[in-house]
mmCIF file of C-alpha atoms in Angstrom:
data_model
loop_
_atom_site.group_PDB
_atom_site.id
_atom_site.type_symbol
_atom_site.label_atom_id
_atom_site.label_comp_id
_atom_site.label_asym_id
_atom_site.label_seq_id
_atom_site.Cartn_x
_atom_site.Cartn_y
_atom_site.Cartn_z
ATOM 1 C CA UNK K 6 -65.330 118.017 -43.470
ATOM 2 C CA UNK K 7 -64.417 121.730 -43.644
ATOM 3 C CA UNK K 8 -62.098 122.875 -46.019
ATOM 4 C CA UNK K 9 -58.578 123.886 -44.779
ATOM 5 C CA UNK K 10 -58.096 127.945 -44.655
ATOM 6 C CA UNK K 11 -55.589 129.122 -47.662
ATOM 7 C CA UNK K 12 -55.320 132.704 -48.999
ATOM 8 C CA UNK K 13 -52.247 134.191 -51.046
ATOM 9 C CA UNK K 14 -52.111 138.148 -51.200
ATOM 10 C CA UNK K 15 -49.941 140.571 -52.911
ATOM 11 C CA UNK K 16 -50.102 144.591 -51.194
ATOM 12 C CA UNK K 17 -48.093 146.680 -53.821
ATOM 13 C CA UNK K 18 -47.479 150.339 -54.314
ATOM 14 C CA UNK K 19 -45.070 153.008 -53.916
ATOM 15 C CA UNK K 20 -42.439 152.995 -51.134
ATOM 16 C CA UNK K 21 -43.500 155.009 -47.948
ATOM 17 C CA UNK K 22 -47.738 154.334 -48.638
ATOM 18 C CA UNK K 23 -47.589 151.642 -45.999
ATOM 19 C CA UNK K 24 -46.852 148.387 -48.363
ATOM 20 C CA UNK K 25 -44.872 146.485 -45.894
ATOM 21 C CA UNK K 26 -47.176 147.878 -43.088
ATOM 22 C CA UNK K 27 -50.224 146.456 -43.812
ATOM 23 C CA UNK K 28 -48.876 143.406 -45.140
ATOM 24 C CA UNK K 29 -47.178 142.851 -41.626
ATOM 25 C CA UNK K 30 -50.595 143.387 -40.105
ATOM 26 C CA UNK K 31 -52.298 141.110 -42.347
ATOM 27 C CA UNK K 32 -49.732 138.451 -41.130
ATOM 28 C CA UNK K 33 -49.903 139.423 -37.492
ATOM 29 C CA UNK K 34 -54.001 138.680 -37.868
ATOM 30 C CA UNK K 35 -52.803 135.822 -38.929
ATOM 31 C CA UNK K 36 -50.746 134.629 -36.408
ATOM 32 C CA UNK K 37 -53.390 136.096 -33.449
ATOM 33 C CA UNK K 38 -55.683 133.765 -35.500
ATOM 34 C CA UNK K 39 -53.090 130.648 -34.785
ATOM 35 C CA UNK K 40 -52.650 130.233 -38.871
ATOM 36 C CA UNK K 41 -49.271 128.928 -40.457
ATOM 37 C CA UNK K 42 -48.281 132.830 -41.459
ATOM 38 C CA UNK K 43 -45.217 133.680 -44.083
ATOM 39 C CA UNK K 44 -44.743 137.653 -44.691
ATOM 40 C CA UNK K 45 -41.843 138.310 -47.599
ATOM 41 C CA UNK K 46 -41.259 141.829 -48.346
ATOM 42 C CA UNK K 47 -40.194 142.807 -51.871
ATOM 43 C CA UNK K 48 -38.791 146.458 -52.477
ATOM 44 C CA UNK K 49 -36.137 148.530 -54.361
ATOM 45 C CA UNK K 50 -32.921 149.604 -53.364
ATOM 46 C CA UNK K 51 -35.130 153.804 -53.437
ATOM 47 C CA UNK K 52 -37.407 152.544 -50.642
ATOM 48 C CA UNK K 53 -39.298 156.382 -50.429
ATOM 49 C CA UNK K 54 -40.739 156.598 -53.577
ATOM 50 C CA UNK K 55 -39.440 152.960 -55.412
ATOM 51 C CA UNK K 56 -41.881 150.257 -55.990
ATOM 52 C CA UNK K 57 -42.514 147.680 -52.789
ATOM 53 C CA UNK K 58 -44.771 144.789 -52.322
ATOM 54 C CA UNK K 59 -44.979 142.046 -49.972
ATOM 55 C CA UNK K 60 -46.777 138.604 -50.694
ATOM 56 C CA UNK K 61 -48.339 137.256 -47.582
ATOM 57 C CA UNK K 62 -49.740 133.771 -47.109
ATOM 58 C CA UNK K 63 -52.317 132.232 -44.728
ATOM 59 C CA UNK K 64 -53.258 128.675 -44.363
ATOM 60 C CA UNK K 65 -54.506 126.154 -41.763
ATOM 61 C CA UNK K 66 -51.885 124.197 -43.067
ATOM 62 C CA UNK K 67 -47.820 124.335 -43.301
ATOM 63 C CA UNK K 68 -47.088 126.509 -45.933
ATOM 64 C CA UNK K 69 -44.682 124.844 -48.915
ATOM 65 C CA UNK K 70 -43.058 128.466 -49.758
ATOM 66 C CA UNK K 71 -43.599 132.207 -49.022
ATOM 67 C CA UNK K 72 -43.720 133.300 -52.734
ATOM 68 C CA UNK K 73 -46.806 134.566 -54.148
ATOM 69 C CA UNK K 74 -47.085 133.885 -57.660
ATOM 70 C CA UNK K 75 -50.812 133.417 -58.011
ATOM 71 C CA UNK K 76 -52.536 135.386 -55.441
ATOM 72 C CA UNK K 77 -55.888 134.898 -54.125
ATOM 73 C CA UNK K 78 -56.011 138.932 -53.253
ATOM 74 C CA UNK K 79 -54.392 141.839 -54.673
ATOM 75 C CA UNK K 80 -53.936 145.289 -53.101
ATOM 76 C CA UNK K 81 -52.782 147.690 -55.571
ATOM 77 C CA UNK K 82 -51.823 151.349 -54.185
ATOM 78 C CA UNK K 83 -51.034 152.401 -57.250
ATOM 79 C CA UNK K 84 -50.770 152.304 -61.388
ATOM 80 C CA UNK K 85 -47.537 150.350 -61.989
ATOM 81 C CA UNK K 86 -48.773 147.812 -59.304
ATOM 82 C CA UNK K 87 -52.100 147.270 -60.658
ATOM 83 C CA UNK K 88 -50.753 146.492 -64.139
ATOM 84 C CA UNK K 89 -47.662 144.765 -62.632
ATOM 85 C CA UNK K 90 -50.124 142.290 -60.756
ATOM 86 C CA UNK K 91 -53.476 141.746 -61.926
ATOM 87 C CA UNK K 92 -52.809 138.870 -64.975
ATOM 88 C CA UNK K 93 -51.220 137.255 -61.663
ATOM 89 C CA UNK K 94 -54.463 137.237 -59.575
ATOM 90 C CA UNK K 95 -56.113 133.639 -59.470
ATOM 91 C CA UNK K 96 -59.951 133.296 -61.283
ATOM 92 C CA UNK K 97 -62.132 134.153 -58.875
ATOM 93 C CA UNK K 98 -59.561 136.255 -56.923
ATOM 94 C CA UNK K 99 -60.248 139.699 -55.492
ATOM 95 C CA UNK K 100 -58.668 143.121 -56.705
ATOM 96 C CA UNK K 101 -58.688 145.942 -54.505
ATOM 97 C CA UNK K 102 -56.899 149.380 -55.642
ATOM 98 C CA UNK K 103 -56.639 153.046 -54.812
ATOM 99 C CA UNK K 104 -59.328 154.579 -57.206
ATOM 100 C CA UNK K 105 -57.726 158.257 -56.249
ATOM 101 C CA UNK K 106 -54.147 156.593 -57.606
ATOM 102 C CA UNK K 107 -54.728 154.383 -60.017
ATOM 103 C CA UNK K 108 -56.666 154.237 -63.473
ATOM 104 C CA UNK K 109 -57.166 150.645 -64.358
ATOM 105 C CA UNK K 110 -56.389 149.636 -67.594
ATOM 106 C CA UNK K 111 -56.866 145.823 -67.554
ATOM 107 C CA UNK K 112 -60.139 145.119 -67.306
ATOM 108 C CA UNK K 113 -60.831 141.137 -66.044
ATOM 109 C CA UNK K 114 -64.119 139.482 -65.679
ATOM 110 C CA UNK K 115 -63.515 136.468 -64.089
ATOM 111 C CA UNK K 116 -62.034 138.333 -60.582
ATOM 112 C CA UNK K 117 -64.247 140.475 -58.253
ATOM 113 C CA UNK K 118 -62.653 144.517 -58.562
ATOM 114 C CA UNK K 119 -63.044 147.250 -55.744
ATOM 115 C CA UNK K 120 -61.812 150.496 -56.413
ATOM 116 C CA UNK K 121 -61.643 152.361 -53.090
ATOM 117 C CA UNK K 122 -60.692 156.069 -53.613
ATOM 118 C CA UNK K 123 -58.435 155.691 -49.886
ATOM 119 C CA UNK K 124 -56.087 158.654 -50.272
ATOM 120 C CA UNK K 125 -59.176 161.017 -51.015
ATOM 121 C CA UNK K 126 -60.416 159.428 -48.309
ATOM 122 C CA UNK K 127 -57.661 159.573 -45.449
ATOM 123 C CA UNK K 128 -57.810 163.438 -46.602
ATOM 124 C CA UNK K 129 -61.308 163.866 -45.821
ATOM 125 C CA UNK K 130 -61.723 162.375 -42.276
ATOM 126 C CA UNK K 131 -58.264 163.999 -40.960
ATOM 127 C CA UNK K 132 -55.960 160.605 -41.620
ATOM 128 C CA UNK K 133 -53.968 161.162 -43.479
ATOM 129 C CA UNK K 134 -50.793 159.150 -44.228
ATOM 130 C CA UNK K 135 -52.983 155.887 -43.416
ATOM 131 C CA UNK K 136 -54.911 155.530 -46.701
ATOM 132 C CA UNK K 137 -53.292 152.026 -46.620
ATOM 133 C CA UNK K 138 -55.503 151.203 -43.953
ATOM 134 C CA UNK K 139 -58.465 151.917 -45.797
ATOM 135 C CA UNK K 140 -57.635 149.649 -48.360
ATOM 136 C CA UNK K 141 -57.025 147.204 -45.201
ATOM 137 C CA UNK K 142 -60.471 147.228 -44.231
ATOM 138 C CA UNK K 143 -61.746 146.944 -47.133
ATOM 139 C CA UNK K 144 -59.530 143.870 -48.400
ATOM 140 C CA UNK K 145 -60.585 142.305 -44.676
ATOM 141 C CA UNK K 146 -64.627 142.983 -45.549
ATOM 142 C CA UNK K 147 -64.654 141.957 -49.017
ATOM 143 C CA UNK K 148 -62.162 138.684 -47.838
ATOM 144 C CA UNK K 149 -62.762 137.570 -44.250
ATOM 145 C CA UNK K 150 -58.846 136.860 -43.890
ATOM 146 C CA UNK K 151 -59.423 137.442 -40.005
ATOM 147 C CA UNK K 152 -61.846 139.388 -37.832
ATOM 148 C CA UNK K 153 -62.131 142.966 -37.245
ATOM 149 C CA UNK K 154 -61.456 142.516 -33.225
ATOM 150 C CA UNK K 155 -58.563 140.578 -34.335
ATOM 151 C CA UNK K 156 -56.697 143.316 -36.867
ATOM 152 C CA UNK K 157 -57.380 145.749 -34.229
ATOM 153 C CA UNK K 158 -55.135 143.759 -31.800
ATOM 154 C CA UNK K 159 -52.622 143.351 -34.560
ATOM 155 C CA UNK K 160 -52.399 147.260 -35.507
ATOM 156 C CA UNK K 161 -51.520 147.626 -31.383
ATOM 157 C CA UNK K 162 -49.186 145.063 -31.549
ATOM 158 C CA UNK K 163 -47.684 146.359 -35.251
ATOM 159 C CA UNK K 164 -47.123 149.921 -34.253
ATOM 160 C CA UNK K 165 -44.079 150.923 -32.762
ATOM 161 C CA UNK K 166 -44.263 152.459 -29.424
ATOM 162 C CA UNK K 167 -43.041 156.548 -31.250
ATOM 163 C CA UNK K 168 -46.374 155.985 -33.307
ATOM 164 C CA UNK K 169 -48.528 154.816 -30.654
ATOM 165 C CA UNK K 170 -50.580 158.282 -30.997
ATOM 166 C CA UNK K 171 -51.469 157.094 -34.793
ATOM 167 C CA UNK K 172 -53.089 153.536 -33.259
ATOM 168 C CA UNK K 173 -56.564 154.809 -32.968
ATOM 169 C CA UNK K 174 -56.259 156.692 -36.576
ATOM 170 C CA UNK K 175 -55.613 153.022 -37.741
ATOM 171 C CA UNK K 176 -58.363 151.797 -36.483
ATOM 172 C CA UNK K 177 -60.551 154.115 -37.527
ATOM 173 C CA UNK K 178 -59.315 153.824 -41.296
ATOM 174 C CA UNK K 179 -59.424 149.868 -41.155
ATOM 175 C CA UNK K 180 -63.458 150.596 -39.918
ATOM 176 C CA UNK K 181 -64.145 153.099 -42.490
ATOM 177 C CA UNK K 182 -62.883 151.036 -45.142
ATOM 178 C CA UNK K 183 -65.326 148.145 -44.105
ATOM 179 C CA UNK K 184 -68.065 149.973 -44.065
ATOM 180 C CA UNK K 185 -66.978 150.651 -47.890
#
């Protein structure tokens, strides 16, 4: 019998790197992929420049409530995140952070840790603004939440029509991030 899909992830950082963004096209994936899907945004009353995160669940089954206390994945954009969240991260979890933003501190040897240096990154293939998507692609290669094909078609539906000219950049960060 095949185990039921369940995965619990926390994207945190500073307002205005893309928090809520790519936690809305995390869930998206997940709806495209017919899952049970909650998205709950968390943020301060500076949005620019304040702390945000969103929890984001994903099962095969209903899911009992959208808060994300113990997540299966965390995204960390930046310092205060990464310390705010990792004790939180289940054993055998996965940690993915912005190496160019943030200098871990807590080190943990019971959850697998990617440091992706994204905003170094986005700089140096001409995208920037969408380091978030780096860190994307690399949460979706290191975590099989969904399929590539799939986030694509989330990212086109996620996008509002005055950023449609930034959909391709999107999808290139979310590929160059897999192949991380």
């Amino acid at each position: 019998m095949k185990t039921p899909f369940e995965m619990a992830l926390i994207i945190a950082g500073f307002g205005g790197q893309g928090v809520l963004f790519t936690g809305k096209v995390i869930a998206y994936s997940g709806l495209l992929d017919g899952r049970e899907v909650s998205w709950l945004p968390s943020y301060g009353p500076e949005m620019r420049g304040g702390t945000a995160n969103c929890g984001v669940c994903l099962s095969d089954r209903p899911i009992g409530s959208p808060l994300v206390t113990r997540p299966d994945v965390l995204v960390a954009m930046n310092t205060p995140s990464y310390e705010k969240f990792i004790g939180a991260v289940k054993p055998g979890g996965t940690v993915i952070y912005d190496a160019t933003l943030v200098a871990p501190v807590t080190a943990r040897d019971d959850v697998r840790v990617f440091g992706v240096p994204a905003v170094r990154l986005s700089d140096e293939e001409s995208l920037e603004g969408i380091s978030n998507l780096i860190l994307l692609g690399k949460t979706l290669a290191e975590t099989g939440f969904s399929t590539r094909e799939t986030v694509e078609q989330a990212i086109r539906k996620s996008v509002p029509a005055r950023k449609g000219h930034l959909i391709e950049h999107n999808i290139r960060a979310v590929k160059l991030g897999m192949g991380l």
